[in-house]
XYZ file of C-alpha atoms in Angstrom:
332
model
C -4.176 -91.265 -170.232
C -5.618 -88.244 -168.001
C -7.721 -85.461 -170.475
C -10.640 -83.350 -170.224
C -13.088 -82.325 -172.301
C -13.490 -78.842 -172.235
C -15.049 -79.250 -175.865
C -17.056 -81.923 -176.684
C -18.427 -80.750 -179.645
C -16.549 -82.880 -181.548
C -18.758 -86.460 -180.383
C -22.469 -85.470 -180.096
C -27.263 -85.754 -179.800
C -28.113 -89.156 -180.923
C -29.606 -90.448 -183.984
C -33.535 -90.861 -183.331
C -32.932 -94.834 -183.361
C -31.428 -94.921 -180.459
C -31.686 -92.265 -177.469
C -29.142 -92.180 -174.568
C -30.092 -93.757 -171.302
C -31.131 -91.758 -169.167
C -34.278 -91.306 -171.970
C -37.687 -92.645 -170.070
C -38.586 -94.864 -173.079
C -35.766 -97.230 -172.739
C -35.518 -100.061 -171.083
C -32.578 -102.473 -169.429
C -31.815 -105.569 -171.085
C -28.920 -107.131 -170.213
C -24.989 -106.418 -168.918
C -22.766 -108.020 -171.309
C -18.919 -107.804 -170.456
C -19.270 -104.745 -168.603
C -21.205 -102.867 -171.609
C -25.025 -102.171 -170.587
C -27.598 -103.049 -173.625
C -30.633 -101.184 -173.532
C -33.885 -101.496 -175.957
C -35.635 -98.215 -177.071
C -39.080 -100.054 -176.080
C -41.015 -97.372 -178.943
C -38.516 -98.132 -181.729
C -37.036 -101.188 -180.882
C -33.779 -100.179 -182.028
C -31.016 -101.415 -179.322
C -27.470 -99.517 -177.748
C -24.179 -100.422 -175.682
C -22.682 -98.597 -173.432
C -20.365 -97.858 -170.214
C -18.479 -95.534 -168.275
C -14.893 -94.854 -168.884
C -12.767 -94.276 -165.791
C -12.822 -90.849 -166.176
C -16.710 -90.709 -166.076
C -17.542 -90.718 -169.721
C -20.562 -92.301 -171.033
C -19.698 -93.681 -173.831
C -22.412 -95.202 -176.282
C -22.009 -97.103 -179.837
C -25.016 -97.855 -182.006
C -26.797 -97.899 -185.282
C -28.296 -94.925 -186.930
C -31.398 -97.608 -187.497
C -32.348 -100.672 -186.572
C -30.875 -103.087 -189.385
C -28.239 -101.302 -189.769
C -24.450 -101.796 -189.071
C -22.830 -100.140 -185.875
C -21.811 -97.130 -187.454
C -21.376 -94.353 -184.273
C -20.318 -93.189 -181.423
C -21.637 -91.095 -178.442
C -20.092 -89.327 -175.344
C -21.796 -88.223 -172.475
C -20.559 -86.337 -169.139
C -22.487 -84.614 -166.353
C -19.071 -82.493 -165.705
C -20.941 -79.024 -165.514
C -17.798 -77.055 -166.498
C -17.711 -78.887 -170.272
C -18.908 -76.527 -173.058
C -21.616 -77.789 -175.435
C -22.757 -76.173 -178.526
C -25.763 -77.615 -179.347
C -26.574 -78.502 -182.659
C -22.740 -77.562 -184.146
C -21.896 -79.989 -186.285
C -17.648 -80.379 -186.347
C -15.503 -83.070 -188.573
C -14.163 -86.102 -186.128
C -11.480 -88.646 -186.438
C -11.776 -91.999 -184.983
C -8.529 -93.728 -184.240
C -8.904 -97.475 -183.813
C -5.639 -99.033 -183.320
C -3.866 -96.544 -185.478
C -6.603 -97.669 -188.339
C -8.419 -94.353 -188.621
C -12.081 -93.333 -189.986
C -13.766 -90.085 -190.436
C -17.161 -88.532 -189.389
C -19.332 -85.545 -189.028
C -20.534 -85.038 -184.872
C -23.270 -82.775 -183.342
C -23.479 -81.053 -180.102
C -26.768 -81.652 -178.101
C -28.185 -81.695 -174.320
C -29.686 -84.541 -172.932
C -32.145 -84.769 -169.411
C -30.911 -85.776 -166.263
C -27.883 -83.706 -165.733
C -26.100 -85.200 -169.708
C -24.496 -83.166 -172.198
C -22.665 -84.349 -175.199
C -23.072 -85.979 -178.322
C -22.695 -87.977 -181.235
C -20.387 -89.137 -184.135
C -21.273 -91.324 -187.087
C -18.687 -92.643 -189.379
C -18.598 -93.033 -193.114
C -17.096 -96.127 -193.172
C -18.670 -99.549 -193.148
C -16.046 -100.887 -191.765
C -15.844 -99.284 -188.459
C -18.400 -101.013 -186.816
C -16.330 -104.436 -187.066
C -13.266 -102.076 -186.167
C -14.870 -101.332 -183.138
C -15.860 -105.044 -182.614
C -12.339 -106.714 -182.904
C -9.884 -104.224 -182.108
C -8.912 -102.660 -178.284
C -8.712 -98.855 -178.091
C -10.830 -96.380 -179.722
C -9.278 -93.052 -179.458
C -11.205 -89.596 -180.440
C -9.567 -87.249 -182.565
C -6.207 -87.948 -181.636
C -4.278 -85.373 -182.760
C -5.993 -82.352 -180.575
C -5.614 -81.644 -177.152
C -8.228 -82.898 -175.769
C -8.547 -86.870 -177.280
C -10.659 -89.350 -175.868
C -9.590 -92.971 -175.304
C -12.069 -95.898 -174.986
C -11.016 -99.514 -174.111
C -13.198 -101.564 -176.094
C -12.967 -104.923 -174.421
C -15.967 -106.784 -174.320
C -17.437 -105.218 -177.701
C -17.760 -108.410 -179.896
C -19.615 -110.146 -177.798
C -21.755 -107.138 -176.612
C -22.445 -105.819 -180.471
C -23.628 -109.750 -180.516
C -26.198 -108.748 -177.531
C -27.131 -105.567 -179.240
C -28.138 -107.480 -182.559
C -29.887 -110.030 -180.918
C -31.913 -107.264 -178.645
C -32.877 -105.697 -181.388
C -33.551 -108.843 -183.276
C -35.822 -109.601 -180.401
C -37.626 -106.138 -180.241
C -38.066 -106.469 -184.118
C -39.622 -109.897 -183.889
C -41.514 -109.010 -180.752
C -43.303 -106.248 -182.844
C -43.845 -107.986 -185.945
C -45.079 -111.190 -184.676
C -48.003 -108.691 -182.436
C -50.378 -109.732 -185.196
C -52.413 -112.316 -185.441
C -51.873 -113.108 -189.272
C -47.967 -112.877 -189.065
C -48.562 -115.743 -186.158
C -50.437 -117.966 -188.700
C -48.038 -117.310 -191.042
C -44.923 -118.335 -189.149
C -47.141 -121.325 -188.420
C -47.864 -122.418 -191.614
C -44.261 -121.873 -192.752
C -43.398 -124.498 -189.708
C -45.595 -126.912 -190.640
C -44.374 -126.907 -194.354
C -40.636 -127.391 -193.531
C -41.427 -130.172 -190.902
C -43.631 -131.917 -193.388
C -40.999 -131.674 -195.842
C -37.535 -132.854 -193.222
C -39.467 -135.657 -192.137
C -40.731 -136.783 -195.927
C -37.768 -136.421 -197.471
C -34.972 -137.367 -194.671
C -35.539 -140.979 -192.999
C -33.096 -140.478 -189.779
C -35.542 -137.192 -189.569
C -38.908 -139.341 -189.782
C -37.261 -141.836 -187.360
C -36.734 -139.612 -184.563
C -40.306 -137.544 -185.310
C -41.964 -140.702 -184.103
C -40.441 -141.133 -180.703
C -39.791 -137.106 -180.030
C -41.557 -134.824 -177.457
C -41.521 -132.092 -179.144
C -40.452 -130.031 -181.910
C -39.243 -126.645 -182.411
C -39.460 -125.522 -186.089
C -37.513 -122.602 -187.319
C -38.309 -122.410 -191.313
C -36.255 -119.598 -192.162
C -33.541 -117.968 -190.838
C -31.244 -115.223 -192.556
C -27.983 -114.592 -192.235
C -26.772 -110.864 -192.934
C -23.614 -109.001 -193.026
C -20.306 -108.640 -193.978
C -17.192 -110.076 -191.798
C -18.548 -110.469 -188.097
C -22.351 -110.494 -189.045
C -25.601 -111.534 -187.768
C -28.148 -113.999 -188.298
C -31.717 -114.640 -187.081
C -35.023 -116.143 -187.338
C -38.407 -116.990 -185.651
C -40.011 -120.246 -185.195
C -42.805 -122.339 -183.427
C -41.953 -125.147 -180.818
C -45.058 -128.112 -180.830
C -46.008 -131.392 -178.969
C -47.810 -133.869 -181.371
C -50.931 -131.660 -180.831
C -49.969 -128.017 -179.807
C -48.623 -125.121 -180.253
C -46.538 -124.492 -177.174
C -44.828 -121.225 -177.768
C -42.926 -118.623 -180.441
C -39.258 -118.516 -180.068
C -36.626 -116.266 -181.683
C -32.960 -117.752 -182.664
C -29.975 -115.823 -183.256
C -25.520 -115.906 -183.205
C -23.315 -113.852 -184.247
C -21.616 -115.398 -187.660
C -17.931 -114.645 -189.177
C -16.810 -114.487 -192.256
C -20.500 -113.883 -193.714
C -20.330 -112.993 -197.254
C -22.667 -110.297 -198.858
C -25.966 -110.533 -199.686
C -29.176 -112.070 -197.263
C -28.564 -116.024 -196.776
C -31.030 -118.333 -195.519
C -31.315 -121.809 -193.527
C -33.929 -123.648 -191.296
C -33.100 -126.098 -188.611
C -35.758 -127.964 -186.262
C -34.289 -129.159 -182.617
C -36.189 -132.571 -181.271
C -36.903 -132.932 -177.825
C -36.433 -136.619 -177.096
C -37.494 -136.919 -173.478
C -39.427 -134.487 -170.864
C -36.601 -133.660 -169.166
C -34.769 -132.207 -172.279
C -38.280 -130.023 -173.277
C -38.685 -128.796 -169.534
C -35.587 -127.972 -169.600
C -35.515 -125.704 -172.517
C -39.266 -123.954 -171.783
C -38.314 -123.188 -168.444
C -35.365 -121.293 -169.678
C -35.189 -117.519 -170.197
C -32.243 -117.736 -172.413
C -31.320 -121.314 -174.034
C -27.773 -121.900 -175.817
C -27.442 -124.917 -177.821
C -24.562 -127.112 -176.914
C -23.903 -125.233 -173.639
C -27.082 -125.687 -172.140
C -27.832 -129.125 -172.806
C -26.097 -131.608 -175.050
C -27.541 -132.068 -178.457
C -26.468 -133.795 -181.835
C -26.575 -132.249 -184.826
C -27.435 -133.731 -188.426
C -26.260 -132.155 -191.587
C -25.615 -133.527 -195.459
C -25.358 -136.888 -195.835
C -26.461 -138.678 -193.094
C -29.681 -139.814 -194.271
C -29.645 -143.399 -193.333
C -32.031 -145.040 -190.305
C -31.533 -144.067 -186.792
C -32.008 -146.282 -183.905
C -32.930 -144.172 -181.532
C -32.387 -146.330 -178.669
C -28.642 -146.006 -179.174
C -29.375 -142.440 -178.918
C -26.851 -140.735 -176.056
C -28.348 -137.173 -176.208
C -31.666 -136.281 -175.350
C -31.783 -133.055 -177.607
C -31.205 -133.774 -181.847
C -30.896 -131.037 -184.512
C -31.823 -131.571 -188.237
C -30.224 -128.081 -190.356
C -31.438 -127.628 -193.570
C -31.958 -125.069 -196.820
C -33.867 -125.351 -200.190
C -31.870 -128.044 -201.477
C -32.029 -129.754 -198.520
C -30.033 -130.868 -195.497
C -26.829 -128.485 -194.758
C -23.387 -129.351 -194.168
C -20.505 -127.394 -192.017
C -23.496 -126.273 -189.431
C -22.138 -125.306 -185.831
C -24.725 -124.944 -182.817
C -21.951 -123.074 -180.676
C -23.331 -119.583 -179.898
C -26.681 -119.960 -181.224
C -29.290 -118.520 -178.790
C -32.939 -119.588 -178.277
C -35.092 -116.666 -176.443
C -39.024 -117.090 -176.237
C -40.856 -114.609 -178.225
C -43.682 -112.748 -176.034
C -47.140 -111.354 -177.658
C-alpha cells in the first residue's frame, strides 16, 4: 500500500515516559526482530521502534513505566507533511479488522522529526498489537497508515525487560535496598534447604548459588514477570542479577514465586558470570525441581551441571518452565 501523509495530525508528541529517539537522553539497548529498544536513561521508561518502507518512524510504548503498551507514534522527516502542533484529533486503530479508539496530538521533535502520538483507551490493544500482523491508522480516510507488526511479541518482551532492568538498576542504587535484597536471599535459602532434603543435598556439593526470593508476575493475557536476586559462593556475595520472561495466560492481580539456580561445577558458574545475557535451558542445560520431589538426591548421578529449586509461600511449585526466562546482571 503506497500513501502519504500530508496530515499527520491524527498520530502525534510523546508521552513524557518515553521520548522519541532522536532525544539526547536515550540510550540503545538492543535490536530485537528488526524493532530498536531504547531506554530513556533519566526515566527509565523503555520504547520500540522501526522504519516502515515508506520512511515512517513508527514507535509503540507505555504512557509510564509499569504500565501496559497502550500507544502509538509516527515520525517522518518528509518536509512537505503538515503538523499542527499541539491539535489534538480522534484516531482509529485498525488491527486486523479488530478496531480501538484514541485521542492523538501534533508535536515537533529535534533533528529534522515531526509527528506524533496516539494512545488508546483500550487495555487490550497493547496485546493486539503483540499477537496480531498489521496495524493500520485510521483506515477509512485518505491518507491511512499501515504497519507490519512482525516481531512485536517478542520485542514488547525486550521492552518490559529493559525497563524492568532500568527500574531495578535505579532502585537497587541504594545501599539499604542492597541489604535488603540480601537479607530476603538469605531467608529463602535458609528456608529451601531446611525444609526440602534433595535442596540440602545439592547445597552441600554446589558452587554457587543464585537466590531470587521474590519474583512477581503481572498482567493480563501475554504479561510480564520479574524479580531481583543475589548469586553467592559459600562465603560471598558475587553479584546482583535481575530475572525476567514474558508469561501467557497470566491472570489478574500481582503473583509471586522464588526460585534459586545451583551451580554444580566451575565451569557451569563461569559460564553464567561471564555472560551478558544468560537464558536458562538455552544457554546451558539445567534441571528443574518443582512439587513433590522431595526425596534424597545423589548427586553423583547428576547429568547437568546447572539445578533449579522453584518455590512460593507454601512451598515448592509445580508446572514451572525455565524456557524464556532471562538472567541479566544488575549494575550499581
Amino acid at each position: 500500500m503506497k500513501f502519504s501523509m500530508r496530515t499527520i495530525a491524527l498520530v502525534l508528541g510523546l508521552p513524557l515516559a518515553a521520548q522519541p529517539a532522536i532525544a539526547e537522553d536515550e540510550a540503545y539497548v538492543d535490536n530485537v526482530e528488526g524493532w530498536s529498544i531504547l531506554r530513556d536513561v533519566e526515566r527509565s521508561g523503555c520504547v520500540m521502534e522501526k522504519v516502515n518502507e515508506n520512511g515512517f518512524l513508527f514507535r509503540i510504548g507505555k504512557t509510564e513505566a509499569g504500565s501496559e503498551f497502550g500507544y502509538v507514534a509516527v515520525y517522518t522527516k518528509d518536509k512537505d507533511v503538515n503538523v499542527i502542533g499541539g491539535v489534538s484529533k480522534d484516531v482509529t486503530f485498525d488491527v486486523d479488522g479488530e478496531r480501538f479508539y484514541g485521542t492523538a496530538k501534533g508535536d515537533f521533535r529535534s533533528g529534522g522529526f515531526r509527528g506524533g502520538y496516539a494512545e488508546a483507551n483500550n487495555e487490550a490493544f497493547g496485546e493486539a498489537l503483540a499477537r496480531r500482523y498489521v496495524l493500520t491508522i485510521n483506515p477509512d480516510s485518505d491518507n491511512p497508515l499501515a504497519l507490519s507488526l512482525d516481531g512485536t511479541l517478542k520485542a514488547m518482551a525486550a521492552t518490559r525487560d529493559c525497563e524492568a532492568h532500568s527500574l531495578a538498576a535505579v532502585g537497587m542504587a541504594d545501599a539499604a535496598q542492597q541489604s535488603s535484597l540480601e537479607m530476603g536471599a538469605v531467608a529463602s535459602w535458609n528456608s529451601l534447604i531446611s525444609n526440602n532434603d534433595r535442596a540440602a543435598r545439592y547445597a552441600e556439593d554446589a558452587f554457587a548459588a543464585l537466590v531470587f526470593p521474590e519474583i512477581t508476575k503481572v498482567g493480563l493475557g501475554v504479561g510480564g514477570e520479574g524479580g531481583n536476586g543475589v548469586l553467592y559462593d559459600k562465603e560471598n556475595v558475587l553479584g546482583y542479577y535481575r530475572t525476567s520472561s514474558l508469561s501467557f495466560g497470566a491472570q489478574a492481580g500481582a503473583q509471586t514465586y522464588g526460585y534459586v539456580v545451583m551451580f554444580m561445577d566451575q565451569d557451569a558458574l563461569n559460564k553464567f558470570t561471564n555472560s551478558k545475557g544468560y537464558e536458562l535451558g538455552v544457554d546451558g542445560s539445567i534441571a528443574v525441581f518443582n512439587a513433590g520431589l522431595t526425596a534424597e538426591a545423589d548427586t553423583t548421578n547428576l547429568k547437568t551441571d546447572t539445578v533449579a529449586f522453584v518455590f512460593d509461600e507454601k512451598g515448592l511449585m509445580a508446572n514451572w518452565t525455565v524456557e524464556g526466562t532471562r538472567i541479566k546482571p544488575l549494575n550499581f
